[in-house]
């Protein structure tokens, strides 16, 4: 899910179909690290969203409140 979302974001921002490969000698380290920022942020937001939805679903089904 996060990979597909990131690909859409990356394509919109860079105009390229694929993100930079971290091991590619064709790009500078700075370029690769800057490209990794939105990928990490996208993964983090998707993971937090899924975790949050799971916790809400659990509470709704069980009536139990988890510590936030």
Coordinates of C-alpha atoms in Angstrom, one line a residue:
X1 CA 0.0 0.0 0.0
X2 CA 2.7 2.5 1.0
X3 CA 4.8 1.5 -2.0
X4 CA 2.0 2.2 -4.5
X5 CA 1.2 5.5 -2.8
X6 CA 4.8 6.5 -2.9
X7 CA 5.1 5.6 -6.6
X8 CA 2.2 7.9 -7.4
X9 CA 3.7 10.8 -5.3
X10 CA 7.1 10.2 -6.8
X11 CA 5.8 10.2 -10.3
X12 CA 3.9 13.5 -9.6
X13 CA 6.9 15.2 -8.1
X14 CA 9.7 14.0 -10.3
X15 CA 8.0 13.0 -13.5
X16 CA 9.9 9.7 -13.3
X17 CA 8.3 6.3 -13.0
X18 CA 10.9 4.9 -10.6
X19 CA 12.5 6.4 -7.5
X20 CA 16.3 6.6 -7.3
X21 CA 18.1 3.4 -6.5
X22 CA 20.2 3.8 -3.4
X23 CA 23.0 1.7 -4.9
X24 CA 23.1 3.4 -8.3
X25 CA 26.4 5.1 -9.2
X26 CA 24.5 7.5 -11.5
X27 CA 23.2 9.7 -8.6
X28 CA 24.9 11.6 -5.8
X29 CA 24.4 10.5 -2.2
X30 CA 22.6 13.7 -1.5
X31 CA 20.1 13.0 -4.3
X32 CA 19.4 9.5 -3.1
X33 CA 18.9 10.7 0.5
X34 CA 16.6 13.5 -0.5
X35 CA 14.6 11.0 -2.6
X36 CA 14.4 8.7 0.4
X37 CA 12.7 11.3 2.6
X38 CA 9.3 11.3 1.0
X39 CA 9.4 7.5 0.8
X40 CA 10.1 7.2 4.5
X41 CA 7.4 9.7 5.4
X42 CA 4.8 7.9 3.2
X43 CA 5.6 4.6 4.8
X44 CA 5.3 6.1 8.3
X45 CA 2.0 7.8 7.6
X46 CA 0.5 4.7 6.0
X47 CA 1.7 2.5 8.9
X48 CA 0.4 4.9 11.5
X49 CA -3.0 5.0 9.7
X50 CA -3.3 1.3 9.6
X51 CA -2.2 0.9 13.2
X52 CA -4.7 3.5 14.3
X53 CA -7.6 2.0 12.3
X54 CA -6.8 -1.4 13.8
X55 CA -6.8 0.0 17.3
X56 CA -10.1 1.8 16.8
X57 CA -11.6 -1.4 15.3
X58 CA -10.4 -3.4 18.3
X59 CA -11.9 -1.0 20.7
X60 CA -15.2 -0.9 18.8
X61 CA -15.4 -4.7 18.7
X62 CA -14.3 -5.4 22.3
X63 CA -15.4 -2.2 24.1
X64 CA -11.8 -2.2 25.6
X65 CA -9.8 1.0 25.5
X66 CA -6.1 0.7 24.7
X67 CA -3.6 3.1 26.1
X68 CA -2.7 5.7 23.5

